[in-house]
Amino acid sequence: MLQKVSLPMNKLAKSLCVLNKVHHVRLMSAAVNQEHNFFFRQLFDTVSSTYTYLLADKRTREAVLIDPVLEHAERDAILINELGFKLIYAMNTHMHADHVTGTGMLKSLLPGTRSVIGKASGAQADVHLVDGDLVRFGEYQLQAAATPGHTNGCLTYIFNQQPLSRVARLQGGSSHPIVQVSRQQRGIINSSVQCKALRRDACGSIRCV
């Protein structure tokens, strides 16, 4: 279920904090301990250094998969079936240049799955998200936050006040010629300034490292 909401900046400030991969897992693990019915698992592709995240509601069995890799689509489908989950959304944080997304294959392997990506990415998908959109699975939800820089369509997905995006670090440089470098740098600077302000405000409500 998708829902569009208008998110005040002060509310977003309490939700978004720029963290690296280790801190993502640490905070998400804490969320798992606090949420008895919440399932979280991180998967990894060594070739492209892509982190894939599986989130699910253990009560309703509805699940979402973030940034799946084509070469591991069968692995992911087997895992989801073994766990007894129903994948409803295969989601991307951005349009990838270092690997092919596994969303198309997962839709074939797991009928009923819908692909999701940011509208600003210009990529094809069943669902296009903009800043503030909500993606629901069971009793839980992910909120899309626009964080352009690495690409114009980059999204950070926020769960229970924890940001989940492997590109949320917003580091400088241009690893792939996806967008014009000058535009990319402007996006990185703008998103970095915004996220630094959000980080200061968020530290009162969640742990920021």
JSON list of C-alpha atoms in Angstrom, two decimals:
[
{"chain": "A", "resi": 1, "resn": "MET", "atom": "CA", "xyz": [0.00, 0.00, 0.00]},
{"chain": "A", "resi": 2, "resn": "LEU", "atom": "CA", "xyz": [1.38, 3.41, -0.98]},
{"chain": "A", "resi": 3, "resn": "GLN", "atom": "CA", "xyz": [0.46, 6.66, 0.67]},
{"chain": "A", "resi": 4, "resn": "LYS", "atom": "CA", "xyz": [1.56, 10.20, -0.14]},
{"chain": "A", "resi": 5, "resn": "VAL", "atom": "CA", "xyz": [2.15, 12.46, 2.84]},
{"chain": "A", "resi": 6, "resn": "SER", "atom": "CA", "xyz": [3.34, 16.00, 3.36]},
{"chain": "A", "resi": 7, "resn": "LEU", "atom": "CA", "xyz": [6.34, 15.81, 5.66]},
{"chain": "A", "resi": 8, "resn": "PRO", "atom": "CA", "xyz": [7.40, 18.93, 7.61]},
{"chain": "A", "resi": 9, "resn": "MET", "atom": "CA", "xyz": [11.15, 19.44, 7.73]},
{"chain": "A", "resi": 10, "resn": "ASN", "atom": "CA", "xyz": [11.24, 19.29, 11.54]},
{"chain": "A", "resi": 11, "resn": "LYS", "atom": "CA", "xyz": [9.58, 15.86, 11.44]},
{"chain": "A", "resi": 12, "resn": "LEU", "atom": "CA", "xyz": [12.00, 14.63, 8.78]},
{"chain": "A", "resi": 13, "resn": "ALA", "atom": "CA", "xyz": [14.83, 15.97, 10.91]},
{"chain": "A", "resi": 14, "resn": "LYS", "atom": "CA", "xyz": [13.87, 13.59, 13.67]},
{"chain": "A", "resi": 15, "resn": "SER", "atom": "CA", "xyz": [13.92, 10.68, 11.23]},
{"chain": "A", "resi": 16, "resn": "LEU", "atom": "CA", "xyz": [16.95, 11.09, 8.96]},
{"chain": "A", "resi": 17, "resn": "CYS", "atom": "CA", "xyz": [20.57, 10.72, 10.00]},
{"chain": "A", "resi": 18, "resn": "VAL", "atom": "CA", "xyz": [23.43, 10.05, 7.59]},
{"chain": "A", "resi": 19, "resn": "LEU", "atom": "CA", "xyz": [25.20, 6.87, 8.67]},
{"chain": "A", "resi": 20, "resn": "ASN", "atom": "CA", "xyz": [27.66, 4.44, 7.12]},
{"chain": "A", "resi": 21, "resn": "LYS", "atom": "CA", "xyz": [26.91, 0.79, 6.39]},
{"chain": "A", "resi": 22, "resn": "VAL", "atom": "CA", "xyz": [28.03, -0.53, 9.78]},
{"chain": "A", "resi": 23, "resn": "HIS", "atom": "CA", "xyz": [25.86, 1.96, 11.63]},
{"chain": "A", "resi": 24, "resn": "HIS", "atom": "CA", "xyz": [22.89, 1.07, 9.40]},
{"chain": "A", "resi": 25, "resn": "VAL", "atom": "CA", "xyz": [23.11, -2.54, 10.50]},
{"chain": "A", "resi": 26, "resn": "ARG", "atom": "CA", "xyz": [23.67, -1.63, 14.15]},
{"chain": "A", "resi": 27, "resn": "LEU", "atom": "CA", "xyz": [20.61, 0.61, 14.28]},
{"chain": "A", "resi": 28, "resn": "MET", "atom": "CA", "xyz": [18.44, -1.77, 12.27]},
{"chain": "A", "resi": 29, "resn": "SER", "atom": "CA", "xyz": [19.48, -4.62, 14.58]},
{"chain": "A", "resi": 30, "resn": "ALA", "atom": "CA", "xyz": [18.34, -2.50, 17.51]},
{"chain": "A", "resi": 31, "resn": "ALA", "atom": "CA", "xyz": [15.02, -1.99, 15.75]},
{"chain": "A", "resi": 32, "resn": "VAL", "atom": "CA", "xyz": [14.68, -5.77, 15.35]},
{"chain": "A", "resi": 33, "resn": "ASN", "atom": "CA", "xyz": [15.18, -6.25, 19.09]},
{"chain": "A", "resi": 34, "resn": "GLN", "atom": "CA", "xyz": [12.49, -3.67, 19.83]},
{"chain": "A", "resi": 35, "resn": "GLU", "atom": "CA", "xyz": [10.00, -4.93, 17.22]},
{"chain": "A", "resi": 36, "resn": "HIS", "atom": "CA", "xyz": [9.08, -8.56, 17.92]},
{"chain": "A", "resi": 37, "resn": "ASN", "atom": "CA", "xyz": [7.29, -9.03, 14.58]},
{"chain": "A", "resi": 38, "resn": "PHE", "atom": "CA", "xyz": [9.89, -7.22, 12.46]},
{"chain": "A", "resi": 39, "resn": "PHE", "atom": "CA", "xyz": [12.39, -9.18, 10.35]},
{"chain": "A", "resi": 40, "resn": "PHE", "atom": "CA", "xyz": [15.60, -7.69, 8.94]},
{"chain": "A", "resi": 41, "resn": "ARG", "atom": "CA", "xyz": [18.48, -9.31, 7.06]},
{"chain": "A", "resi": 42, "resn": "GLN", "atom": "CA", "xyz": [21.39, -7.80, 5.15]},
{"chain": "A", "resi": 43, "resn": "LEU", "atom": "CA", "xyz": [22.76, -9.59, 2.07]},
{"chain": "A", "resi": 44, "resn": "PHE", "atom": "CA", "xyz": [25.89, -8.71, 0.08]},
{"chain": "A", "resi": 45, "resn": "ASP", "atom": "CA", "xyz": [27.21, -8.98, -3.48]},
{"chain": "A", "resi": 46, "resn": "THR", "atom": "CA", "xyz": [31.03, -9.06, -3.47]},
{"chain": "A", "resi": 47, "resn": "VAL", "atom": "CA", "xyz": [31.41, -8.21, -7.17]},
{"chain": "A", "resi": 48, "resn": "SER", "atom": "CA", "xyz": [29.56, -4.87, -7.09]},
{"chain": "A", "resi": 49, "resn": "SER", "atom": "CA", "xyz": [29.83, -4.33, -3.30]},
{"chain": "A", "resi": 50, "resn": "THR", "atom": "CA", "xyz": [26.06, -3.97, -3.20]},
{"chain": "A", "resi": 51, "resn": "TYR", "atom": "CA", "xyz": [24.15, -4.37, 0.05]},
{"chain": "A", "resi": 52, "resn": "THR", "atom": "CA", "xyz": [20.67, -5.84, -0.30]},
{"chain": "A", "resi": 53, "resn": "TYR", "atom": "CA", "xyz": [18.16, -5.56, 2.54]},
{"chain": "A", "resi": 54, "resn": "LEU", "atom": "CA", "xyz": [15.23, -7.88, 3.27]},
{"chain": "A", "resi": 55, "resn": "LEU", "atom": "CA", "xyz": [12.56, -6.49, 5.60]},
{"chain": "A", "resi": 56, "resn": "ALA", "atom": "CA", "xyz": [9.35, -8.23, 6.57]},
{"chain": "A", "resi": 57, "resn": "ASP", "atom": "CA", "xyz": [6.44, -8.32, 8.96]},
{"chain": "A", "resi": 58, "resn": "LYS", "atom": "CA", "xyz": [6.62, -11.79, 10.55]},
{"chain": "A", "resi": 59, "resn": "ARG", "atom": "CA", "xyz": [2.94, -11.69, 11.45]},
{"chain": "A", "resi": 60, "resn": "THR", "atom": "CA", "xyz": [1.46, -10.83, 8.04]},
{"chain": "A", "resi": 61, "resn": "ARG", "atom": "CA", "xyz": [4.45, -12.38, 6.14]},
{"chain": "A", "resi": 62, "resn": "GLU", "atom": "CA", "xyz": [4.63, -9.37, 3.78]},
{"chain": "A", "resi": 63, "resn": "ALA", "atom": "CA", "xyz": [8.18, -8.43, 2.76]},
{"chain": "A", "resi": 64, "resn": "VAL", "atom": "CA", "xyz": [10.16, -5.86, 0.77]},
{"chain": "A", "resi": 65, "resn": "LEU", "atom": "CA", "xyz": [13.63, -6.26, -0.74]},
{"chain": "A", "resi": 66, "resn": "ILE", "atom": "CA", "xyz": [15.87, -3.24, -1.29]},
{"chain": "A", "resi": 67, "resn": "ASP", "atom": "CA", "xyz": [18.55, -3.10, -4.02]},
{"chain": "A", "resi": 68, "resn": "PRO", "atom": "CA", "xyz": [18.44, -6.70, -5.29]},
{"chain": "A", "resi": 69, "resn": "VAL", "atom": "CA", "xyz": [21.19, -7.81, -7.71]},
{"chain": "A", "resi": 70, "resn": "LEU", "atom": "CA", "xyz": [20.28, -9.82, -10.83]},
{"chain": "A", "resi": 71, "resn": "GLU", "atom": "CA", "xyz": [22.90, -12.52, -10.23]},
{"chain": "A", "resi": 72, "resn": "HIS", "atom": "CA", "xyz": [21.43, -13.20, -6.78]},
{"chain": "A", "resi": 73, "resn": "ALA", "atom": "CA", "xyz": [17.74, -13.06, -7.69]},
{"chain": "A", "resi": 74, "resn": "GLU", "atom": "CA", "xyz": [17.34, -16.83, -7.42]},
{"chain": "A", "resi": 75, "resn": "ARG", "atom": "CA", "xyz": [19.13, -16.85, -4.06]},
{"chain": "A", "resi": 76, "resn": "ASP", "atom": "CA", "xyz": [16.85, -14.10, -2.80]},
{"chain": "A", "resi": 77, "resn": "ALA", "atom": "CA", "xyz": [13.71, -15.84, -4.06]},
{"chain": "A", "resi": 78, "resn": "ILE", "atom": "CA", "xyz": [14.72, -19.12, -2.40]},
{"chain": "A", "resi": 79, "resn": "LEU", "atom": "CA", "xyz": [15.44, -17.32, 0.88]},
{"chain": "A", "resi": 80, "resn": "ILE", "atom": "CA", "xyz": [12.10, -15.51, 0.82]},
{"chain": "A", "resi": 81, "resn": "ASN", "atom": "CA", "xyz": [10.23, -18.74, 0.10]},
{"chain": "A", "resi": 82, "resn": "GLU", "atom": "CA", "xyz": [12.12, -20.64, 2.80]},
{"chain": "A", "resi": 83, "resn": "LEU", "atom": "CA", "xyz": [11.23, -17.95, 5.33]},
{"chain": "A", "resi": 84, "resn": "GLY", "atom": "CA", "xyz": [7.59, -18.15, 4.30]},
{"chain": "A", "resi": 85, "resn": "PHE", "atom": "CA", "xyz": [7.39, -14.49, 3.25]},
{"chain": "A", "resi": 86, "resn": "LYS", "atom": "CA", "xyz": [5.45, -12.94, 0.37]},
{"chain": "A", "resi": 87, "resn": "LEU", "atom": "CA", "xyz": [7.51, -10.33, -1.48]},
{"chain": "A", "resi": 88, "resn": "ILE", "atom": "CA", "xyz": [5.27, -7.41, -2.36]},
{"chain": "A", "resi": 89, "resn": "TYR", "atom": "CA", "xyz": [7.89, -4.81, -3.38]},
{"chain": "A", "resi": 90, "resn": "ALA", "atom": "CA", "xyz": [11.37, -5.13, -4.94]},
{"chain": "A", "resi": 91, "resn": "MET", "atom": "CA", "xyz": [12.82, -1.66, -4.42]},
{"chain": "A", "resi": 92, "resn": "ASN", "atom": "CA", "xyz": [15.83, 0.28, -5.68]},
{"chain": "A", "resi": 93, "resn": "THR", "atom": "CA", "xyz": [17.51, 3.24, -4.01]},
{"chain": "A", "resi": 94, "resn": "HIS", "atom": "CA", "xyz": [18.67, 4.51, -7.42]},
{"chain": "A", "resi": 95, "resn": "MET", "atom": "CA", "xyz": [19.38, 3.47, -11.00]},
{"chain": "A", "resi": 96, "resn": "HIS", "atom": "CA", "xyz": [22.54, 1.37, -10.80]},
{"chain": "A", "resi": 97, "resn": "ALA", "atom": "CA", "xyz": [25.50, 1.44, -13.19]},
{"chain": "A", "resi": 98, "resn": "ASP", "atom": "CA", "xyz": [27.70, -1.11, -11.39]},
{"chain": "A", "resi": 99, "resn": "HIS", "atom": "CA", "xyz": [25.18, -3.97, -11.60]},
{"chain": "A", "resi": 100, "resn": "VAL", "atom": "CA", "xyz": [21.84, -4.95, -13.12]},
{"chain": "A", "resi": 101, "resn": "THR", "atom": "CA", "xyz": [18.93, -4.81, -10.73]},
{"chain": "A", "resi": 102, "resn": "GLY", "atom": "CA", "xyz": [17.22, -8.08, -9.88]},
{"chain": "A", "resi": 103, "resn": "THR", "atom": "CA", "xyz": [13.71, -6.65, -9.68]},
{"chain": "A", "resi": 104, "resn": "GLY", "atom": "CA", "xyz": [12.64, -7.95, -13.09]},
{"chain": "A", "resi": 105, "resn": "MET", "atom": "CA", "xyz": [13.80, -11.49, -12.36]},
{"chain": "A", "resi": 106, "resn": "LEU", "atom": "CA", "xyz": [12.20, -11.44, -8.92]},
{"chain": "A", "resi": 107, "resn": "LYS", "atom": "CA", "xyz": [8.87, -10.46, -10.48]},
{"chain": "A", "resi": 108, "resn": "SER", "atom": "CA", "xyz": [9.09, -13.62, -12.59]},
{"chain": "A", "resi": 109, "resn": "LEU", "atom": "CA", "xyz": [10.24, -15.85, -9.73]},
{"chain": "A", "resi": 110, "resn": "LEU", "atom": "CA", "xyz": [7.81, -14.42, -7.19]},
{"chain": "A", "resi": 111, "resn": "PRO", "atom": "CA", "xyz": [4.51, -13.50, -8.89]},
{"chain": "A", "resi": 112, "resn": "GLY", "atom": "CA", "xyz": [2.77, -10.52, -7.36]},
{"chain": "A", "resi": 113, "resn": "THR", "atom": "CA", "xyz": [6.00, -8.61, -6.73]},
{"chain": "A", "resi": 114, "resn": "ARG", "atom": "CA", "xyz": [6.00, -4.97, -7.86]},
{"chain": "A", "resi": 115, "resn": "SER", "atom": "CA", "xyz": [9.15, -3.02, -8.76]},
{"chain": "A", "resi": 116, "resn": "VAL", "atom": "CA", "xyz": [9.80, 0.35, -7.09]},
{"chain": "A", "resi": 117, "resn": "ILE", "atom": "CA", "xyz": [12.22, 3.22, -7.80]},
{"chain": "A", "resi": 118, "resn": "GLY", "atom": "CA", "xyz": [12.35, 7.01, -7.50]},
{"chain": "A", "resi": 119, "resn": "LYS", "atom": "CA", "xyz": [10.41, 8.95, -10.13]},
{"chain": "A", "resi": 120, "resn": "ALA", "atom": "CA", "xyz": [13.35, 11.31, -10.67]},
{"chain": "A", "resi": 121, "resn": "SER", "atom": "CA", "xyz": [15.52, 8.38, -11.79]},
{"chain": "A", "resi": 122, "resn": "GLY", "atom": "CA", "xyz": [13.65, 8.13, -15.09]},
{"chain": "A", "resi": 123, "resn": "ALA", "atom": "CA", "xyz": [13.84, 4.33, -14.86]},
{"chain": "A", "resi": 124, "resn": "GLN", "atom": "CA", "xyz": [10.95, 1.98, -15.59]},
{"chain": "A", "resi": 125, "resn": "ALA", "atom": "CA", "xyz": [9.11, 0.45, -12.63]},
{"chain": "A", "resi": 126, "resn": "ASP", "atom": "CA", "xyz": [5.63, -0.47, -11.48]},
{"chain": "A", "resi": 127, "resn": "VAL", "atom": "CA", "xyz": [5.74, 2.19, -8.77]},
{"chain": "A", "resi": 128, "resn": "HIS", "atom": "CA", "xyz": [7.56, 5.54, -8.88]},
{"chain": "A", "resi": 129, "resn": "LEU", "atom": "CA", "xyz": [8.21, 7.31, -5.57]},
{"chain": "A", "resi": 130, "resn": "VAL", "atom": "CA", "xyz": [8.75, 10.96, -4.73]},
{"chain": "A", "resi": 131, "resn": "ASP", "atom": "CA", "xyz": [10.00, 12.53, -1.52]},
{"chain": "A", "resi": 132, "resn": "GLY", "atom": "CA", "xyz": [7.68, 11.74, 1.39]},
{"chain": "A", "resi": 133, "resn": "ASP", "atom": "CA", "xyz": [5.91, 8.72, -0.14]},
{"chain": "A", "resi": 134, "resn": "LEU", "atom": "CA", "xyz": [5.21, 5.76, 2.13]},
{"chain": "A", "resi": 135, "resn": "VAL", "atom": "CA", "xyz": [5.55, 2.08, 1.23]},
{"chain": "A", "resi": 136, "resn": "ARG", "atom": "CA", "xyz": [3.67, -0.23, 3.58]},
{"chain": "A", "resi": 137, "resn": "PHE", "atom": "CA", "xyz": [4.31, -3.91, 4.27]},
{"chain": "A", "resi": 138, "resn": "GLY", "atom": "CA", "xyz": [2.21, -5.46, 7.00]},
{"chain": "A", "resi": 139, "resn": "GLU", "atom": "CA", "xyz": [2.14, -3.16, 10.02]},
{"chain": "A", "resi": 140, "resn": "TYR", "atom": "CA", "xyz": [5.36, -1.43, 9.00]},
{"chain": "A", "resi": 141, "resn": "GLN", "atom": "CA", "xyz": [6.27, 1.23, 6.48]},
{"chain": "A", "resi": 142, "resn": "LEU", "atom": "CA", "xyz": [9.23, 2.77, 4.69]},
{"chain": "A", "resi": 143, "resn": "GLN", "atom": "CA", "xyz": [9.34, 6.47, 3.93]},
{"chain": "A", "resi": 144, "resn": "ALA", "atom": "CA", "xyz": [11.10, 7.71, 0.80]},
{"chain": "A", "resi": 145, "resn": "ALA", "atom": "CA", "xyz": [13.43, 10.67, 1.28]},
{"chain": "A", "resi": 146, "resn": "ALA", "atom": "CA", "xyz": [15.00, 12.28, -1.79]},
{"chain": "A", "resi": 147, "resn": "THR", "atom": "CA", "xyz": [18.81, 12.42, -1.42]},
{"chain": "A", "resi": 148, "resn": "PRO", "atom": "CA", "xyz": [20.14, 13.33, -4.90]},
{"chain": "A", "resi": 149, "resn": "GLY", "atom": "CA", "xyz": [23.87, 13.44, -5.54]},
{"chain": "A", "resi": 150, "resn": "HIS", "atom": "CA", "xyz": [25.19, 10.03, -6.58]},
{"chain": "A", "resi": 151, "resn": "THR", "atom": "CA", "xyz": [22.35, 10.16, -9.11]},
{"chain": "A", "resi": 152, "resn": "ASN", "atom": "CA", "xyz": [19.51, 12.64, -9.50]},
{"chain": "A", "resi": 153, "resn": "GLY", "atom": "CA", "xyz": [16.99, 10.00, -8.45]},
{"chain": "A", "resi": 154, "resn": "CYS", "atom": "CA", "xyz": [18.66, 8.69, -5.29]},
{"chain": "A", "resi": 155, "resn": "LEU", "atom": "CA", "xyz": [16.30, 7.80, -2.44]},
{"chain": "A", "resi": 156, "resn": "THR", "atom": "CA", "xyz": [16.91, 6.96, 1.19]},
{"chain": "A", "resi": 157, "resn": "TYR", "atom": "CA", "xyz": [14.32, 4.66, 2.74]},
{"chain": "A", "resi": 158, "resn": "ILE", "atom": "CA", "xyz": [13.54, 5.45, 6.37]},
{"chain": "A", "resi": 159, "resn": "PHE", "atom": "CA", "xyz": [12.22, 2.76, 8.70]},
{"chain": "A", "resi": 160, "resn": "ASN", "atom": "CA", "xyz": [11.22, 3.52, 12.30]},
{"chain": "A", "resi": 161, "resn": "GLN", "atom": "CA", "xyz": [13.49, 6.60, 12.30]},
{"chain": "A", "resi": 162, "resn": "GLN", "atom": "CA", "xyz": [16.41, 4.62, 10.82]},
{"chain": "A", "resi": 163, "resn": "PRO", "atom": "CA", "xyz": [17.70, 5.54, 7.32]},
{"chain": "A", "resi": 164, "resn": "LEU", "atom": "CA", "xyz": [18.36, 2.62, 5.00]},
{"chain": "A", "resi": 165, "resn": "SER", "atom": "CA", "xyz": [20.31, 3.43, 1.85]},
{"chain": "A", "resi": 166, "resn": "ARG", "atom": "CA", "xyz": [23.73, 2.36, 0.75]},
{"chain": "A", "resi": 167, "resn": "VAL", "atom": "CA", "xyz": [24.27, 5.71, -0.97]},
{"chain": "A", "resi": 168, "resn": "ALA", "atom": "CA", "xyz": [23.19, 7.89, 1.96]},
{"chain": "A", "resi": 169, "resn": "ARG", "atom": "CA", "xyz": [26.84, 8.61, 2.72]},
{"chain": "A", "resi": 170, "resn": "LEU", "atom": "CA", "xyz": [26.79, 11.13, -0.17]},
{"chain": "A", "resi": 171, "resn": "GLN", "atom": "CA", "xyz": [30.53, 10.96, -0.72]},
{"chain": "A", "resi": 172, "resn": "GLY", "atom": "CA", "xyz": [32.13, 13.16, -3.35]},
{"chain": "A", "resi": 173, "resn": "GLY", "atom": "CA", "xyz": [33.48, 12.18, -6.73]},
{"chain": "A", "resi": 174, "resn": "SER", "atom": "CA", "xyz": [31.98, 10.42, -9.71]},
{"chain": "A", "resi": 175, "resn": "SER", "atom": "CA", "xyz": [32.53, 6.66, -9.67]},
{"chain": "A", "resi": 176, "resn": "HIS", "atom": "CA", "xyz": [30.33, 6.16, -12.73]},
{"chain": "A", "resi": 177, "resn": "PRO", "atom": "CA", "xyz": [29.43, 8.64, -15.50]},
{"chain": "A", "resi": 178, "resn": "ILE", "atom": "CA", "xyz": [25.71, 8.42, -14.71]},
{"chain": "A", "resi": 179, "resn": "VAL", "atom": "CA", "xyz": [25.13, 12.14, -14.52]},
{"chain": "A", "resi": 180, "resn": "GLN", "atom": "CA", "xyz": [27.17, 15.16, -15.47]},
{"chain": "A", "resi": 181, "resn": "VAL", "atom": "CA", "xyz": [29.81, 15.65, -12.78]},
{"chain": "A", "resi": 182, "resn": "SER", "atom": "CA", "xyz": [28.98, 19.30, -12.09]},
{"chain": "A", "resi": 183, "resn": "ARG", "atom": "CA", "xyz": [25.31, 18.45, -11.57]},
{"chain": "A", "resi": 184, "resn": "GLN", "atom": "CA", "xyz": [26.26, 15.50, -9.39]},
{"chain": "A", "resi": 185, "resn": "GLN", "atom": "CA", "xyz": [28.51, 17.64, -7.21]},
{"chain": "A", "resi": 186, "resn": "ARG", "atom": "CA", "xyz": [25.79, 20.26, -6.76]},
{"chain": "A", "resi": 187, "resn": "GLY", "atom": "CA", "xyz": [23.37, 17.55, -5.70]},
{"chain": "A", "resi": 188, "resn": "ILE", "atom": "CA", "xyz": [25.88, 16.09, -3.26]},
{"chain": "A", "resi": 189, "resn": "ILE", "atom": "CA", "xyz": [26.56, 19.50, -1.71]},
{"chain": "A", "resi": 190, "resn": "ASN", "atom": "CA", "xyz": [22.86, 20.36, -1.38]},
{"chain": "A", "resi": 191, "resn": "SER", "atom": "CA", "xyz": [21.97, 16.98, 0.11]},
{"chain": "A", "resi": 192, "resn": "SER", "atom": "CA", "xyz": [24.99, 17.07, 2.43]},
{"chain": "A", "resi": 193, "resn": "VAL", "atom": "CA", "xyz": [24.03, 20.48, 3.82]},
{"chain": "A", "resi": 194, "resn": "GLN", "atom": "CA", "xyz": [20.45, 19.32, 4.36]},
{"chain": "A", "resi": 195, "resn": "CYS", "atom": "CA", "xyz": [21.49, 16.04, 5.99]},
{"chain": "A", "resi": 196, "resn": "LYS", "atom": "CA", "xyz": [24.01, 17.74, 8.30]},
{"chain": "A", "resi": 197, "resn": "ALA", "atom": "CA", "xyz": [21.19, 19.91, 9.62]},
{"chain": "A", "resi": 198, "resn": "LEU", "atom": "CA", "xyz": [18.94, 16.88, 9.95]},
{"chain": "A", "resi": 199, "resn": "ARG", "atom": "CA", "xyz": [21.71, 15.02, 11.77]},
{"chain": "A", "resi": 200, "resn": "ARG", "atom": "CA", "xyz": [22.04, 17.77, 14.39]},
{"chain": "A", "resi": 201, "resn": "ASP", "atom": "CA", "xyz": [18.29, 17.81, 15.04]},
{"chain": "A", "resi": 202, "resn": "ALA", "atom": "CA", "xyz": [17.95, 14.02, 15.03]},
{"chain": "A", "resi": 203, "resn": "CYS", "atom": "CA", "xyz": [20.59, 13.33, 17.65]},
{"chain": "A", "resi": 204, "resn": "GLY", "atom": "CA", "xyz": [18.14, 14.18, 20.40]},
{"chain": "A", "resi": 205, "resn": "SER", "atom": "CA", "xyz": [15.81, 11.32, 19.48]},
{"chain": "A", "resi": 206, "resn": "ILE", "atom": "CA", "xyz": [18.00, 8.58, 17.99]},
{"chain": "A", "resi": 207, "resn": "ARG", "atom": "CA", "xyz": [21.64, 7.66, 18.36]},
{"chain": "A", "resi": 208, "resn": "CYS", "atom": "CA", "xyz": [23.83, 9.39, 15.80]},
{"chain": "A", "resi": 209, "resn": "VAL", "atom": "CA", "xyz": [27.40, 8.16, 15.41]}
]
